[in-house]
Amino acid sequence: MAETTESGLPKGFRSAEHGWPELGRIPHPSRRLPLVGDVVGVDRRRPLQDSMRFGRELGPIFRRRAFGREFVFVWGAKLAADLADESRFAKHVGLGVANLRPVVGDGLFTAYNHESNWQLAHDVLAPGFSREAMETYHGMMLSVAARLTAHWDGELAAGRTVDVPGDMTKLTLETIARTGFGHDFGSFERDRPHPFVRAMIGTLTYAQRLNSVPGPLAPLLLRTAARRNAADIAHLNRTVDALVAARRGSGGGGSGGSGGGTGDLLDRMLETAHPVTGERLSAENVRKQVITFLVAGHETTSGALSFALYYLARHPEIAARARAEVDRVWGDTPEPGYDQVAKLRYMRRVLDESLRLWPTAPAYAREATRDTVLAGEHPMRRGAWALVLLPLLHRDPEVWGEDAGRFDPDRFDAKAVRGRAPHTFKPFGTGARACIGRQFALHEATLVLGLLLRRYELRADPGYRLEVTERLTLMPEGLRLGLERRGPVAAGVSAGRAEGAGSDSGSAASGAGSGSKSAPSGAGSVGGCPVHRADQ
């Protein structure tokens, strides 16, 4: 009898033929070969975009086979909406996500549904994303953004273009490190990426490569890569262990601690007991959660900002409209308050439209929690799973129209959103396991886009053609932009703010905040756990 998990489901990878009784009804590529499957013409460096190509050819549900393993993919709106039913489906940890478990174990993103640490960590950390907590992060976000603009001012003065993905990665790493863990990686003072970033990219790339080779042959074919991955994991662990040790040595968490915390995420991990059970996160799980937040908390947001800047530079009329909104809403205030970010409604549409076309976490998997029939058509046994391809779901012409590939932020005006079916826009996942940091990412990205448009005109390279690099997450490859400084009214955050100066919004370290009690536009209340709101 096969070994099972605590939930009674088989352990390890579950090929589709074990869970889909009528698998033969689901189309697959025509050039399928014995043993190796659907590998003719595949691009191992871009498996997601490869699957998008097959999806366009085969329709809203299709399957692919590689080295004896069968996968089912879904992108049709009706099918994706049915998979969002929490009474019949749950998150499935598979493919590249499961390959990350040696790195982050049972962290929030990679925990299996039956693992108790997920609910414990979720309940302990959810208050860290309340409105009150978000207000304390706002000042730190401004401070890190000022370091970015100081760097971009220097590149502009030197007559150089800016490395958009590289600089957005620096920005978002520093933001999550400082707001969540009181740590400064010094990214903008380095000529090369921080070793933590290099190790993180290495582990993500290795996790994706594991999907492209036969399982039994991986130790042989990826021997050198596996050694490098082990070294990368060790570096991530050492970095986080040092960070945690420094906090413990400074007096721990809580408002009385001196380790950079006034109840930040690390304080909560170290000091907060579950409000009902009294349980605390173990030292090992704290390490895994910190790595989870440092990696997931910056990697996807940096991609979202990079794609948004790409589209703004390519569409100057849209950039002008967004910039006019910033000038109108923020005026000449040196630093926008927390509540002023929420008022950038058009800028938020720009961000949402970028996430529609290129969701930086581009897929999620769902498994049946009982025997069921998907959308009334495809029987599924308990434990059967499918992978939802978000870039195709977000381009479904039945939902988004025949021009679904066109960049148009007005798809997200209030009337358009109300008229669209539910579960058709899912850049942060779905259900109870959706991204806990959604509001953090949206606030940070909207703030940064506003600051950059207020300060600069963006100049696209007419010879650049968008190529998307994949390392489980998505990022525009080789994107560089030219800059032109705007006039005094558009100066934005002063370079002096990089030292933490300023009075409008305070800082995360001092616990000060700013703004009214209104929630971010289009986001719903963030007073409780933000992931349980109804998605559009």
Coordinates of C-alpha atoms in Angstrom, one line a residue:
M1 CA 0.0 0.0 0.0
A2 CA 1.3 3.4 -0.9
E3 CA 2.6 5.7 1.9
T4 CA 0.2 8.5 2.6
T5 CA 0.2 11.9 4.2
E6 CA -1.7 12.7 7.4
S7 CA -4.6 13.8 5.1
G8 CA -4.7 10.3 3.6
L9 CA -3.4 11.4 0.2
P10 CA -0.5 9.6 -1.5
K11 CA 2.9 11.1 -0.8
G12 CA 5.1 12.5 -3.6
F13 CA 4.2 13.4 -7.2
R14 CA 0.8 12.3 -8.4
S15 CA 0.7 11.9 -12.1
A16 CA -2.6 12.8 -13.7
E17 CA -3.6 9.3 -14.9
H18 CA -4.1 8.4 -11.2
G19 CA -6.6 11.1 -10.5
W20 CA -8.4 11.9 -13.8
P21 CA -10.6 8.8 -14.8
E22 CA -11.4 10.3 -18.2
L23 CA -8.0 11.7 -18.9
G24 CA -8.2 10.6 -22.6
R25 CA -10.8 13.4 -23.2
I26 CA -8.3 16.1 -22.4
P27 CA -6.2 17.1 -25.5
H28 CA -2.4 16.9 -25.6
P29 CA 0.3 18.0 -28.1
S30 CA 0.2 15.9 -31.3
R31 CA 3.9 15.0 -31.4
R32 CA 3.9 12.8 -28.3
L33 CA 6.8 10.3 -28.2
P34 CA 7.1 7.0 -26.3
L35 CA 8.9 7.3 -22.9
V36 CA 9.8 11.0 -23.2
G37 CA 6.3 12.3 -23.9
D38 CA 5.7 15.9 -25.2
V39 CA 9.2 17.2 -25.4
V40 CA 9.6 17.9 -29.1
G41 CA 10.4 21.6 -29.6
V42 CA 10.2 22.5 -25.9
D43 CA 12.1 25.4 -24.4
R44 CA 13.5 24.2 -21.1
R45 CA 14.5 27.8 -20.1
R46 CA 10.9 29.0 -20.5
P47 CA 8.5 26.2 -19.5
L48 CA 5.7 28.5 -18.5
Q49 CA 5.8 30.3 -21.9
D50 CA 6.0 26.9 -23.5
S51 CA 2.9 25.8 -21.8
M52 CA 1.2 29.1 -22.8
R53 CA 2.0 28.2 -26.4
F54 CA 0.4 24.7 -26.1
G55 CA -2.6 26.2 -24.2
R56 CA -3.4 28.5 -27.1
E57 CA -3.3 25.6 -29.5
L58 CA -5.2 23.0 -27.4
G59 CA -7.8 25.0 -25.5
P60 CA -8.8 25.9 -21.9
I61 CA -7.8 22.5 -20.5
F62 CA -5.0 20.4 -21.8
R63 CA -2.3 18.0 -20.7
R64 CA 1.4 17.4 -21.2
R65 CA 3.6 14.4 -20.5
A66 CA 7.3 14.5 -19.7
F67 CA 9.4 11.5 -18.8
G68 CA 6.4 9.4 -17.6
R69 CA 4.7 12.2 -15.7
E70 CA 1.4 13.6 -16.8
F71 CA 0.3 17.2 -16.0
V72 CA -3.1 18.8 -16.5
F73 CA -3.2 22.5 -17.2
V74 CA -6.2 24.8 -17.0
W75 CA -6.8 28.4 -18.1
G76 CA -10.4 28.7 -19.1
A77 CA -12.4 31.1 -16.9
K78 CA -15.2 28.6 -16.1
L79 CA -12.8 25.9 -15.1
A80 CA -10.6 28.2 -13.0
A81 CA -13.7 29.6 -11.2
D82 CA -14.8 26.0 -10.3
L83 CA -11.3 25.2 -9.0
A84 CA -11.6 28.2 -6.7
D85 CA -14.5 26.5 -4.8
E86 CA -13.0 26.0 -1.3
S87 CA -15.6 23.4 -0.4
R88 CA -14.1 21.0 -3.1
F89 CA -10.6 22.2 -3.8
A90 CA -7.5 23.3 -1.9
K91 CA -4.0 24.4 -2.6
H92 CA -1.8 21.7 -4.1
V93 CA 1.9 22.0 -3.4
G94 CA 3.6 20.5 -6.5
L95 CA 5.9 21.1 -9.4
G96 CA 8.5 23.8 -8.6
V97 CA 6.8 24.8 -5.4
A98 CA 7.5 21.4 -3.8
N99 CA 11.1 21.6 -5.1
L100 CA 11.5 24.6 -2.8
R101 CA 10.8 22.7 0.4
P102 CA 14.5 22.0 1.0
V103 CA 14.8 25.7 1.2
V104 CA 11.7 26.9 3.1
G105 CA 10.2 23.7 4.4
D106 CA 6.7 24.2 5.8
G107 CA 6.7 28.0 5.3
L108 CA 3.5 29.7 4.5
F109 CA 3.9 29.3 0.7
T110 CA 5.2 25.7 0.6
A111 CA 3.4 24.0 3.5
Y112 CA 1.2 21.1 2.7
N113 CA -2.5 21.6 3.8
H114 CA -2.2 19.0 6.6
E115 CA 0.9 20.7 8.2
S116 CA -0.2 22.5 11.3
N117 CA 2.6 25.1 11.1
W118 CA 0.8 26.8 8.2
Q119 CA -2.3 27.8 10.2
L120 CA -0.2 28.6 13.3
A121 CA 2.1 31.0 11.3
H122 CA -0.8 32.5 9.4
D123 CA -2.8 33.3 12.5
V124 CA 0.3 34.7 14.3
L125 CA 1.5 36.8 11.3
A126 CA -1.8 38.0 9.9
P127 CA -2.0 41.1 12.3
G128 CA 1.4 42.1 10.8
F129 CA -0.6 43.0 7.6
S130 CA -3.4 45.0 9.3
R131 CA -3.9 48.6 8.5
E132 CA -2.2 49.7 11.7
A133 CA 0.9 47.6 10.8
M134 CA 0.9 48.8 7.3
E135 CA 0.9 52.5 8.4
T136 CA 4.1 51.8 10.4
Y137 CA 5.7 50.3 7.3
H138 CA 4.9 53.3 5.1
G139 CA 7.7 55.5 6.4
M140 CA 10.3 52.7 5.8
M141 CA 9.0 52.3 2.3
L142 CA 9.6 56.0 1.7
S143 CA 13.1 55.7 3.1
V144 CA 14.1 52.9 0.8
A145 CA 12.4 54.5 -2.2
A146 CA 14.6 57.6 -1.6
R147 CA 17.7 55.4 -1.8
L148 CA 16.4 54.2 -5.2
T149 CA 15.8 57.8 -6.5
A150 CA 19.2 58.9 -5.2
H151 CA 20.8 56.0 -7.2
W152 CA 18.7 56.8 -10.3
D153 CA 19.7 60.5 -10.0
G154 CA 23.3 59.4 -10.1
E155 CA 22.8 57.3 -13.1
L156 CA 21.0 60.1 -14.9
A157 CA 23.8 62.6 -14.0
A158 CA 26.3 60.1 -15.5
G159 CA 24.3 59.8 -18.7
R160 CA 23.5 56.1 -18.1
T161 CA 20.3 54.2 -18.5
V162 CA 18.9 52.3 -15.4
D163 CA 18.8 48.6 -14.9
V164 CA 15.1 48.3 -14.0
P165 CA 14.8 44.6 -12.8
G166 CA 18.1 44.9 -10.9
D167 CA 17.1 48.1 -9.2
M168 CA 13.6 46.9 -8.4
T169 CA 15.1 43.8 -6.8
K170 CA 17.3 46.0 -4.6
L171 CA 14.4 48.2 -3.7
T172 CA 12.0 45.4 -2.7
L173 CA 14.6 43.3 -0.9
E174 CA 15.5 46.3 1.3
T175 CA 11.9 47.1 1.9
I176 CA 10.8 43.7 3.2
A177 CA 14.1 43.3 5.1
R178 CA 13.8 46.6 6.9
T179 CA 10.0 46.6 7.5
G180 CA 9.8 43.0 8.4
F181 CA 13.1 42.2 10.1
G182 CA 14.9 45.4 10.9
H183 CA 17.8 44.5 8.6
D184 CA 19.6 46.5 6.0
F185 CA 21.3 44.5 3.2
G186 CA 23.0 47.7 1.8
S187 CA 21.9 46.7 -1.7
F188 CA 22.2 50.2 -3.2
E189 CA 25.8 50.5 -2.0
R190 CA 26.8 47.4 -3.9
D191 CA 27.9 47.2 -7.5
R192 CA 26.8 43.5 -7.7
P193 CA 23.7 41.8 -6.3
H194 CA 23.9 41.0 -2.6
P195 CA 25.0 37.4 -2.0
F196 CA 21.6 36.7 -0.5
V197 CA 20.0 37.6 -3.8
R198 CA 22.4 35.5 -5.8
A199 CA 21.7 32.5 -3.5
M200 CA 18.0 33.1 -3.8
I201 CA 18.0 33.2 -7.6
G202 CA 20.1 30.1 -7.5
T203 CA 17.6 28.1 -5.5
L204 CA 14.7 29.3 -7.6
T205 CA 16.5 28.4 -10.8
Y206 CA 17.4 25.0 -9.4
A207 CA 13.9 24.3 -8.3
Q208 CA 12.7 25.0 -11.8
R209 CA 15.4 22.9 -13.5
L210 CA 14.3 19.8 -11.4
N211 CA 11.0 19.8 -13.4
S212 CA 12.9 19.5 -16.7
V213 CA 14.8 16.3 -16.1
P214 CA 13.6 12.7 -15.3
G215 CA 13.4 12.3 -11.5
P216 CA 15.7 9.3 -11.2
L217 CA 18.3 10.9 -13.4
A218 CA 18.4 14.3 -11.5
P219 CA 21.2 13.3 -9.1
L220 CA 23.4 12.4 -12.1
L221 CA 22.4 15.2 -14.6
L222 CA 22.3 17.9 -12.0
R223 CA 25.2 16.9 -9.8
T224 CA 27.1 20.1 -10.1
A225 CA 23.9 22.2 -9.9
A226 CA 22.8 20.3 -6.8
R227 CA 26.1 21.1 -5.0
R228 CA 25.7 24.7 -5.9
N229 CA 22.1 24.6 -4.7
A230 CA 23.2 23.1 -1.3
A231 CA 25.7 25.9 -1.0
D232 CA 23.0 28.5 -1.8
I233 CA 20.6 27.0 0.8
A234 CA 23.4 27.1 3.4
H235 CA 24.1 30.7 2.6
L236 CA 20.4 31.6 3.0
N237 CA 20.3 29.7 6.3
R238 CA 23.4 31.4 7.7
T239 CA 22.1 34.9 6.7
V240 CA 18.8 34.4 8.4
D241 CA 20.3 32.7 11.5
A242 CA 22.5 35.7 12.0
L243 CA 19.6 38.1 11.6
V244 CA 17.5 36.1 14.1
A245 CA 20.5 35.9 16.6
A246 CA 21.0 39.6 16.4
R247 CA 17.4 40.2 17.3
R248 CA 17.4 37.8 20.2
G249 CA 20.7 39.3 21.4
S250 CA 19.2 42.7 21.4
G251 CA 16.4 41.8 23.8
G252 CA 14.0 40.0 21.5
G253 CA 10.7 41.2 20.1
G254 CA 7.9 43.2 21.4
S255 CA 7.6 47.0 21.9
G256 CA 10.2 46.9 24.6
G257 CA 12.9 45.3 22.5
S258 CA 15.7 47.3 21.0
G259 CA 16.4 45.0 18.0
G260 CA 14.6 47.1 15.4
G261 CA 11.2 45.9 16.4
T262 CA 8.0 47.4 17.5
G263 CA 6.1 44.3 16.7
D264 CA 7.4 43.7 13.2
L265 CA 7.2 40.3 11.5
L266 CA 10.3 39.0 13.2
D267 CA 9.1 40.1 16.6
R268 CA 5.8 38.3 16.0
M269 CA 7.6 35.1 14.9
L270 CA 9.8 35.1 18.0
E271 CA 7.4 36.4 20.7
T272 CA 3.8 35.9 19.7
A273 CA 1.8 33.0 20.9
H274 CA -1.3 31.8 19.0
P275 CA -4.3 33.6 20.5
V276 CA -6.2 30.4 21.1
T277 CA -3.8 27.5 21.5
G278 CA -0.9 29.4 23.0
E279 CA 1.5 27.7 20.6
R280 CA 4.6 29.4 19.3
L281 CA 6.6 28.9 16.2
S282 CA 9.7 26.7 16.6
A283 CA 13.2 28.1 16.0
E284 CA 13.4 26.0 12.8
N285 CA 10.1 27.2 11.5
V286 CA 11.0 30.8 12.3
R287 CA 14.0 30.4 10.0
K288 CA 11.8 29.0 7.2
Q289 CA 9.3 31.7 7.6
V290 CA 11.9 34.5 7.4
I291 CA 13.4 33.0 4.3
T292 CA 9.9 32.7 2.8
F293 CA 9.1 36.3 3.4
L294 CA 12.5 37.6 2.2
V295 CA 12.3 35.6 -1.0
A296 CA 8.5 35.8 -1.8
G297 CA 8.2 39.3 -0.3
H298 CA 10.5 40.9 -2.8
E299 CA 10.9 38.6 -5.8
T300 CA 7.3 38.9 -7.1
T301 CA 6.9 42.6 -6.2
S302 CA 10.2 43.5 -8.1
G303 CA 8.8 41.7 -11.1
A304 CA 5.5 43.5 -10.9
L305 CA 7.2 46.9 -10.7
S306 CA 9.5 46.1 -13.6
F307 CA 6.7 45.0 -15.9
A308 CA 4.7 48.1 -14.9
L309 CA 7.6 50.4 -15.7
Y310 CA 8.1 48.6 -19.0
Y311 CA 4.5 49.3 -20.0
L312 CA 4.5 52.9 -18.7
A313 CA 7.6 53.6 -20.8
R314 CA 6.1 52.0 -23.9
H315 CA 2.8 53.9 -23.5
P316 CA 3.7 57.6 -22.8
E317 CA 0.0 58.6 -23.0
I318 CA -0.8 56.2 -20.1
A319 CA 2.2 57.4 -18.2
A320 CA 1.1 61.0 -18.7
R321 CA -2.4 60.2 -17.3
A322 CA -0.9 58.4 -14.3
R323 CA 1.6 61.3 -13.7
A324 CA -1.2 63.9 -13.8
E325 CA -3.1 61.9 -11.2
V326 CA 0.0 61.9 -8.9
D327 CA 0.5 65.6 -9.4
R328 CA -3.2 66.3 -8.6
V329 CA -3.5 64.0 -5.6
W330 CA -0.1 64.5 -4.0
G331 CA 0.5 68.1 -5.0
D332 CA 3.9 69.4 -3.8
T333 CA 3.9 67.5 -0.5
P334 CA 7.5 66.2 -0.1
E335 CA 6.3 62.8 1.1
P336 CA 2.9 61.4 0.5
G337 CA 1.1 60.1 3.5
Y338 CA -0.2 56.5 3.8
D339 CA -3.8 57.4 2.9
Q340 CA -2.6 59.4 -0.2
V341 CA -1.3 56.3 -1.8
A342 CA -4.7 54.7 -1.8
K343 CA -6.0 57.7 -3.8
L344 CA -3.9 56.9 -6.8
R345 CA -6.7 54.9 -8.4
Y346 CA -5.5 55.1 -12.0
M347 CA -2.0 54.1 -10.9
R348 CA -3.4 51.1 -9.2
R349 CA -5.2 50.2 -12.5
V350 CA -1.8 50.4 -14.3
L351 CA -0.4 48.0 -11.7
D352 CA -3.3 45.6 -12.0
E353 CA -3.1 45.6 -15.8
S354 CA 0.6 44.8 -15.6
L355 CA -0.2 41.9 -13.3
R356 CA -2.9 40.8 -15.6
L357 CA -0.6 40.4 -18.6
W358 CA 2.4 39.2 -16.6
P359 CA 1.5 37.9 -13.2
T360 CA 4.9 37.4 -11.6
A361 CA 3.7 34.4 -9.7
P362 CA 2.3 32.9 -12.9
A363 CA 0.5 29.8 -11.8
Y364 CA -1.0 28.0 -8.9
A365 CA -2.1 24.4 -8.4
R366 CA -5.4 23.1 -6.9
E367 CA -6.3 19.6 -5.8
A368 CA -9.6 18.0 -5.2
T369 CA -10.4 17.4 -1.5
R370 CA -13.1 14.8 -2.5
D371 CA -14.2 13.0 -5.6
T372 CA -15.9 15.6 -7.8
V373 CA -16.5 16.7 -11.4
L374 CA -14.7 19.8 -12.6
A375 CA -17.1 22.3 -14.2
G376 CA -19.6 19.5 -14.7
E377 CA -17.3 17.9 -17.4
H378 CA -14.2 16.3 -16.1
P379 CA -14.3 13.7 -13.2
M380 CA -11.6 14.1 -10.6
R381 CA -10.7 11.7 -7.8
R382 CA -9.7 13.0 -4.4
G383 CA -6.1 14.2 -4.6
A384 CA -6.2 14.9 -8.4
W385 CA -4.8 18.3 -9.2
A386 CA -4.5 20.8 -12.0
L387 CA -2.2 23.8 -12.6
V388 CA -3.9 27.1 -13.4
L389 CA -2.0 29.2 -16.0
L390 CA -2.6 32.8 -15.0
P391 CA -1.2 34.5 -18.1
L392 CA -3.7 32.7 -20.2
L393 CA -6.6 33.0 -17.7
H394 CA -5.9 36.7 -17.7
R395 CA -6.0 36.7 -21.5
D396 CA -9.1 34.6 -21.9
P397 CA -11.0 36.4 -24.8
E398 CA -14.3 35.3 -23.4
V399 CA -13.6 37.5 -20.3
W400 CA -11.2 40.2 -21.5
G401 CA -12.2 40.5 -25.2
E402 CA -10.5 39.8 -28.5
D403 CA -7.9 42.5 -27.6
A404 CA -6.9 40.8 -24.4
G405 CA -3.2 41.1 -25.2
R406 CA -3.4 44.9 -25.3
F407 CA -2.3 46.9 -22.3
D408 CA -5.3 48.9 -21.1
P409 CA -5.5 50.0 -17.4
D410 CA -9.2 51.0 -17.9
R411 CA -10.0 47.3 -17.8
F412 CA -9.9 47.9 -14.0
D413 CA -12.1 50.8 -13.6
A414 CA -14.9 50.2 -11.2
K415 CA -17.6 49.6 -13.8
A416 CA -15.5 47.1 -15.7
V417 CA -14.6 45.2 -12.6
R418 CA -18.2 44.9 -11.4
G419 CA -19.2 43.6 -14.8
R420 CA -16.6 40.8 -14.9
A421 CA -17.2 37.3 -13.6
P422 CA -15.5 36.3 -10.3
H423 CA -12.2 34.5 -10.2
T424 CA -10.9 35.8 -13.5
F425 CA -8.0 37.9 -12.0
K426 CA -5.9 36.0 -9.6
P427 CA -2.3 37.4 -9.4
F428 CA -2.1 36.6 -5.7
G429 CA -3.6 33.1 -5.8
T430 CA -6.9 32.1 -4.4
G431 CA -8.7 31.0 -1.2
A432 CA -7.3 30.6 2.3
R433 CA -3.8 30.0 0.9
A434 CA -3.7 33.2 -1.2
C435 CA -0.8 35.6 -0.6
I436 CA -0.8 36.9 3.0
G437 CA 1.3 39.9 1.9
R438 CA -1.0 41.1 -0.9
Q439 CA -1.8 44.5 0.7
F440 CA 1.9 45.1 1.5
A441 CA 2.9 44.5 -2.1
L442 CA 0.2 46.6 -3.6
H443 CA 0.8 49.5 -1.3
E444 CA 4.6 49.4 -1.9
A445 CA 4.3 49.1 -5.7
T446 CA 1.7 51.9 -6.0
L447 CA 3.8 54.2 -3.8
V448 CA 7.0 53.5 -5.7
L449 CA 5.4 54.0 -9.2
G450 CA 3.9 57.3 -8.0
L451 CA 7.2 58.5 -6.7
L452 CA 9.1 57.5 -9.9
L453 CA 6.5 59.1 -12.2
R454 CA 6.5 62.3 -10.2
R455 CA 10.3 62.6 -10.4
Y456 CA 11.1 61.2 -13.9
E457 CA 10.0 61.0 -17.5
L458 CA 10.7 57.4 -18.7
R459 CA 12.4 56.8 -22.0
A460 CA 12.0 53.4 -23.6
D461 CA 14.7 51.9 -25.8
P462 CA 13.0 51.6 -29.2
G463 CA 15.1 48.6 -30.0
Y464 CA 14.1 46.6 -26.9
R465 CA 11.8 43.7 -27.3
L466 CA 10.2 42.2 -24.2
E467 CA 11.7 38.9 -23.2
V468 CA 10.5 37.2 -20.0
T469 CA 12.9 35.2 -17.9
E470 CA 11.6 32.5 -15.7
R471 CA 12.9 31.3 -12.3
L472 CA 9.5 30.1 -11.0
T473 CA 8.7 33.8 -10.9
L474 CA 8.7 36.1 -14.0
M475 CA 10.8 39.1 -14.8
P476 CA 11.5 41.2 -17.9
E477 CA 14.9 40.3 -19.1
G478 CA 17.5 43.0 -19.8
L479 CA 15.1 45.9 -19.4
R480 CA 16.9 49.3 -19.2
L481 CA 15.2 52.7 -19.3
G482 CA 16.4 56.2 -20.0
L483 CA 15.4 59.0 -17.6
E484 CA 14.7 62.7 -17.8
R485 CA 14.3 64.6 -14.6
R486 CA 11.0 66.6 -14.2
G487 CA 10.7 70.1 -12.7
P488 CA 10.6 71.2 -9.1
V489 CA 6.9 70.4 -8.5
A490 CA 7.7 66.8 -9.4
A491 CA 10.8 66.4 -7.2
G492 CA 9.2 63.7 -5.0
V493 CA 11.1 62.4 -2.0
S494 CA 14.3 64.2 -1.2
A495 CA 17.5 62.3 -1.2
G496 CA 17.9 63.2 2.5
R497 CA 15.0 60.9 3.2
A498 CA 17.3 58.0 2.6
E499 CA 18.7 58.7 6.1
G500 CA 15.2 58.3 7.6
A501 CA 14.5 62.0 8.0
G502 CA 11.0 63.4 7.7
S503 CA 7.9 64.1 9.8
D504 CA 4.9 63.3 7.6
S505 CA 4.9 59.5 8.0
G506 CA 7.5 58.7 10.7
S507 CA 9.3 55.4 10.4
A508 CA 8.7 51.7 11.1
A509 CA 11.3 51.8 13.8
S510 CA 9.6 54.5 15.8
G511 CA 6.1 53.1 15.2
A512 CA 4.7 56.3 13.9
G513 CA 2.2 56.4 11.1
S514 CA 0.1 58.8 9.1
G515 CA -3.1 59.2 7.2
S516 CA -6.8 58.7 7.8
K517 CA -8.5 55.4 8.5
S518 CA -9.7 54.9 5.0
A519 CA -8.7 51.6 3.3
P520 CA -6.7 51.4 0.1
S521 CA -8.7 52.0 -3.0
G522 CA -10.2 48.8 -4.5
A523 CA -8.6 46.7 -1.8
G524 CA -11.3 46.4 0.8
S525 CA -10.5 46.7 4.5
V526 CA -7.2 45.5 5.7
G527 CA -8.1 45.6 9.4
G528 CA -8.2 41.8 9.5
C529 CA -6.6 39.1 7.4
P530 CA -6.5 40.6 3.9
V531 CA -6.6 37.2 2.0
H532 CA -10.1 36.2 2.9
R533 CA -11.8 39.0 1.1
A534 CA -13.8 38.1 -2.0
D535 CA -11.7 38.4 -5.0
Q536 CA -13.0 40.0 -8.2

